[in-house]
Tab-separated table of C-alpha atoms in Angstrom:
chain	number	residue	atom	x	y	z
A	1	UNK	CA	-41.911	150.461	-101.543
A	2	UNK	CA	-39.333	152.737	-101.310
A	3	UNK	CA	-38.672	156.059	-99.181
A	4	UNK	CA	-40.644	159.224	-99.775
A	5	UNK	CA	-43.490	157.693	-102.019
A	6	UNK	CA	-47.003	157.528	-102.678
A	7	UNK	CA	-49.797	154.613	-103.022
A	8	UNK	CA	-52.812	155.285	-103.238
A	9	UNK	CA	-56.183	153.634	-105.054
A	10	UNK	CA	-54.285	150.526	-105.617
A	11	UNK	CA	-55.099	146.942	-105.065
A	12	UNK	CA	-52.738	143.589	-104.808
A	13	UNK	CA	-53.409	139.970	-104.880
A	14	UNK	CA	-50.698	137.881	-104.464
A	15	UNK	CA	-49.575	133.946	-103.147
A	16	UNK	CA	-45.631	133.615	-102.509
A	17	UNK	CA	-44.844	137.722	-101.821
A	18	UNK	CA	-45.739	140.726	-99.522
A	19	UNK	CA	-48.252	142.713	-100.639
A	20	UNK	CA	-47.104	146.087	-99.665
A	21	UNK	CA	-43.684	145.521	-98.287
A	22	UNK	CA	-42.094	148.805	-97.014
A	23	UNK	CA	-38.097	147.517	-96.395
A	24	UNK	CA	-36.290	150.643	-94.927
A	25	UNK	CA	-38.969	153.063	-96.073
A	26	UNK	CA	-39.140	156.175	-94.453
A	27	UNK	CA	-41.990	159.231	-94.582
A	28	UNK	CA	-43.782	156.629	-97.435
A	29	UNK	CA	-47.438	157.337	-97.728
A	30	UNK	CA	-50.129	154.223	-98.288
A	31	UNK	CA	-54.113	155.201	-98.609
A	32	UNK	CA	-57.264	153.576	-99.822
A	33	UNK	CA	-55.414	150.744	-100.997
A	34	UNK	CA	-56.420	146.349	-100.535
A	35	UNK	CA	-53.320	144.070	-100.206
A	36	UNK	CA	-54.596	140.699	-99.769
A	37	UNK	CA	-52.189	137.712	-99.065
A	38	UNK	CA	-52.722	133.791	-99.377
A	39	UNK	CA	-49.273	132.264	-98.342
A	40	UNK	CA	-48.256	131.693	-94.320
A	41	UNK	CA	-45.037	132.842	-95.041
A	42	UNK	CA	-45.687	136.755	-96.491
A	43	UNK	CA	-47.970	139.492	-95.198
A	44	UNK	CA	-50.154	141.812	-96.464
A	45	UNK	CA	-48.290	144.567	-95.268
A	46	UNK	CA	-44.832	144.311	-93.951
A	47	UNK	CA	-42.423	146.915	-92.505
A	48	UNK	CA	-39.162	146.434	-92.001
A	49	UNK	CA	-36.569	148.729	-90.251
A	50	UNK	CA	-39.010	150.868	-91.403
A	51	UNK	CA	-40.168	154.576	-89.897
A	52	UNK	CA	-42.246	157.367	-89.910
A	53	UNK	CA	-44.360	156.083	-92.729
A	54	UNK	CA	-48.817	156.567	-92.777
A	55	UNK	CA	-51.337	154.041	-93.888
A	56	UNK	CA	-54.450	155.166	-93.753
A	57	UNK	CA	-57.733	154.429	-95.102
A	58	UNK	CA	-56.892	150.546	-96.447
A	59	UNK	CA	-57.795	146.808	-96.598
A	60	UNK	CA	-55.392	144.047	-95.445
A	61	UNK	CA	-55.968	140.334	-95.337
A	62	UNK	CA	-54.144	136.800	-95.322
A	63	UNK	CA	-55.796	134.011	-96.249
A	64	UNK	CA	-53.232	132.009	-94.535
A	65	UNK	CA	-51.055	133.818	-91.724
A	66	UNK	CA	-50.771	137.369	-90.796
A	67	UNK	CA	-52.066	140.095	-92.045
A	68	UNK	CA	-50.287	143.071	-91.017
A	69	UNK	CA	-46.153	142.475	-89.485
A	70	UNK	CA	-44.241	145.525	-88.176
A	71	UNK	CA	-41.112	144.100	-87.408
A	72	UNK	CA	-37.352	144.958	-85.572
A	73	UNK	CA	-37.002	149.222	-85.966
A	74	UNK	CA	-40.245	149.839	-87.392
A	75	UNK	CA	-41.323	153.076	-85.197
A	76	UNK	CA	-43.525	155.610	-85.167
A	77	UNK	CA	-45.312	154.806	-88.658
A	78	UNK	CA	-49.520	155.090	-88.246
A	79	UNK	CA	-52.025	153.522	-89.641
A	80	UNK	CA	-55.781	154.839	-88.898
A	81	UNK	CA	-58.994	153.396	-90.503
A	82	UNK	CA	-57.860	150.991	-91.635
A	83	UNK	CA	-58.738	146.775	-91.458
A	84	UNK	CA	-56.309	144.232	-90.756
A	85	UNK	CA	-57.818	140.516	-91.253
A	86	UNK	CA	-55.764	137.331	-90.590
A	87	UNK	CA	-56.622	133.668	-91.475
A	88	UNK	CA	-58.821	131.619	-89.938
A	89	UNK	CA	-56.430	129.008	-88.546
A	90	UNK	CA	-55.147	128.717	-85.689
A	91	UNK	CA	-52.673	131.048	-84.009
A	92	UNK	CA	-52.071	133.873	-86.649
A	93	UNK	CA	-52.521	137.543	-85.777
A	94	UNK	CA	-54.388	140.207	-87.135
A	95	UNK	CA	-51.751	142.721	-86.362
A	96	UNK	CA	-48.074	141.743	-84.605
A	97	UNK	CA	-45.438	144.115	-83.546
A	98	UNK	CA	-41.863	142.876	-82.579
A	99	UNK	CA	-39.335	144.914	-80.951
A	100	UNK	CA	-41.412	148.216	-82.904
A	101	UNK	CA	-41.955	151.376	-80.845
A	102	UNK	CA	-43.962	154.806	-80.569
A	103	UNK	CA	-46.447	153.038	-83.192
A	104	UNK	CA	-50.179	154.559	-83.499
A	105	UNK	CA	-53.037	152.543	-84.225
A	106	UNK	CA	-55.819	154.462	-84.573
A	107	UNK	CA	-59.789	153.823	-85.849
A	108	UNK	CA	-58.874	150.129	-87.765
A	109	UNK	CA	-60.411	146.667	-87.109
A	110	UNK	CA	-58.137	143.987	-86.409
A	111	UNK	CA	-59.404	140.377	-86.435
A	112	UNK	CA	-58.274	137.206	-85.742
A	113	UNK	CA	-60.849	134.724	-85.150
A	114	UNK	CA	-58.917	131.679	-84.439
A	115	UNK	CA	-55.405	134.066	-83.230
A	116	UNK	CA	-54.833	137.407	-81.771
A	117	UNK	CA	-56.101	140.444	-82.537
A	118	UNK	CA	-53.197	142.402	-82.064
A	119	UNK	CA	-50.289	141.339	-80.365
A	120	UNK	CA	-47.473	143.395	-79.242
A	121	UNK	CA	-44.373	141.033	-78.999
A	122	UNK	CA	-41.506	141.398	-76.701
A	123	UNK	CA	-39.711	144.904	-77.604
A	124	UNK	CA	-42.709	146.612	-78.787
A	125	UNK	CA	-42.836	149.635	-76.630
A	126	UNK	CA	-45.018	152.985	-76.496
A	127	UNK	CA	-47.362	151.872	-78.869
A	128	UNK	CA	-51.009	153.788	-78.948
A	129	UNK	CA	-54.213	152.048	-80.123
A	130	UNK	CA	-56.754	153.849	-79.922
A	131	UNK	CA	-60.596	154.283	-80.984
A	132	UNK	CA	-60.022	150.648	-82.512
A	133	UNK	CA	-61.522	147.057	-82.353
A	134	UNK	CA	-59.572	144.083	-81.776
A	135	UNK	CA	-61.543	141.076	-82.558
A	136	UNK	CA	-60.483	136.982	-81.618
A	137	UNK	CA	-62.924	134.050	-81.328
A	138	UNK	CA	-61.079	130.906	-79.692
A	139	UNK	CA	-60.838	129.996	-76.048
A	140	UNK	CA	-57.100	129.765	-75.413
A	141	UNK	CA	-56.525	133.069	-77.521
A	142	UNK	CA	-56.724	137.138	-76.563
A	143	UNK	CA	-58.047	139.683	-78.458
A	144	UNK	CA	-55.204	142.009	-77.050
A	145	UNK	CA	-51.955	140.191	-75.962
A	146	UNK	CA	-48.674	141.867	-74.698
A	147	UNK	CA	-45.716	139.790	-74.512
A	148	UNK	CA	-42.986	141.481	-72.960
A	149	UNK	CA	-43.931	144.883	-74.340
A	150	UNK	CA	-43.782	148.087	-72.092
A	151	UNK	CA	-45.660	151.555	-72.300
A	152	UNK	CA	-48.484	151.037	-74.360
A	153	UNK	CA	-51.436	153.056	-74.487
A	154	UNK	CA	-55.086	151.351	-75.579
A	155	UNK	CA	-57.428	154.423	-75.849
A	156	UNK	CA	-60.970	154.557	-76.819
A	157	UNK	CA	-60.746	150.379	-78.356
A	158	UNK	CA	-62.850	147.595	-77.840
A	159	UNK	CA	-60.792	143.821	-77.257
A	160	UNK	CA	-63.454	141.055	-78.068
A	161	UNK	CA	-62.774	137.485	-77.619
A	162	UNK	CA	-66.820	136.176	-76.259
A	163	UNK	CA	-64.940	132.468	-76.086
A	164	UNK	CA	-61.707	133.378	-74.381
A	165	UNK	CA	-59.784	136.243	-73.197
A	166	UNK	CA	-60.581	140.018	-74.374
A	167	UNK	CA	-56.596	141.450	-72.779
A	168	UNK	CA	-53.738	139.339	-71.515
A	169	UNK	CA	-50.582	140.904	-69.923
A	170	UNK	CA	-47.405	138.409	-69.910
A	171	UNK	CA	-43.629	138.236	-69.954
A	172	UNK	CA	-43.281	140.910	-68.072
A	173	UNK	CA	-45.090	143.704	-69.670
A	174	UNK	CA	-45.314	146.458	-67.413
A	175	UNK	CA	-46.630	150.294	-67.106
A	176	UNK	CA	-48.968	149.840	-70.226
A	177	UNK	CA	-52.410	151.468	-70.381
C-alpha cells in the first residue's frame, strides 16, 4: 500500500502473500478492514521501513505464522482496536516488533496461544501498549516478551499466559514500564 492512502471496509484472504503490506508507506490510513493469512512465510499485516501510518478498528490473523510484523524503521505508526491473532503452533507471535520504535498499541487483542503475545525484539524501543490484552497459552511461552528492547511503556493492558509466564524481560532490556 502505498504512501498517503486510504483502506477502509475491505477484506483479504490470501496463502503465498501479505495481506496488507505497507513497504515504505508513510501517513497511510487502514480502518475496519480483515486481512487474514494462511502461509508461515507472509503476514497479515506487514510494515516495512514504514512510518507514521494508523490502523485502527481491524481484524488480523495467520493461520500459520504471524499475524501482525513491524519490522527494521517502522516507527511511530498506531494501531488501536484492533485484533491481532497468530497460529496455533508453536512459537509464532501475535504481534512482533524488530528494531521498530515510538510505536503505540492501544485497545487491540493480541493472541498467541501456543507463541507470544506480543514480542518486542531486540531494537524495538519506546513502544506504548496500552489499555490492551496480550493473550499466550503454553508453559515455556510469555504473553509479553522483551528481547533486548528499551523504553517501553505497557499502560492500562492485561498479559495472560494461566500455563506459563504473563511478562518476561531478557537480553538486556532495560528502563521499560
Amino acid at each position: 500500500i502505498s504512501s498517503w492512502s486510504a483502506v477502509s471496509y475491505s477484506s483479504v484472504t490470501v496463502w503465498s502473500a501479505h495481506g496488507l503490506w505497507l513497504d515504505g508507506s508513510t501517513m497511510t490510513a487502514v480502518s475496519y478492514s480483515t486481512a487474514v493469512v494462511g502461509n508461515s512465510g507472509f503476514q497479515a499485516l506487514y510494515l516495512l521501513d514504514a512510518d507514521g501510518n494508523a490502523v485502527t478498528d481491524s481484524y488480523f490473523r495467520n493461520l500459520a505464522g504471524m499475524a501482525v510484523y513491524l519490522a527494521p524503521g517502522s516507527d511511530r505508526n498506531t494501531i488501536s482496536r484492533s485484533t491481532m491473532i497468530a497460529s496455533a503452533a508453536v512459537g509464532w507471535y501475535g504481534l512482533y516488533l524488530w528494531d521498530a520504535d515510538s510505536n503505540t498499541i492501544s485497545g487491540s487483542y493480541l493472541q498467541s496461544l501456543a507463541g507470544v503475545g506480543a514480542y518486542l525484539d531486540t531494537g524495538a524501543d519506546y513502544n506504548t501498549i496500552s489499555q490492551s490484552t496480550m493473550v499466550s497459552g503454553t508453559a515455556d511461552r510469555s504473553a509479553l516478551y522483551l528481547f533486548a528492547a528499551d523504553g517501553n511503556l505497557v499502560l492500562g493492558s492485561r498479559a495472560s499466559n494461566p500455563a506459563g509466564y504473563a511478562v518476561t524481560f531478557d537480553g538486556g532490556s532495560d528502563y521499560n514500564t
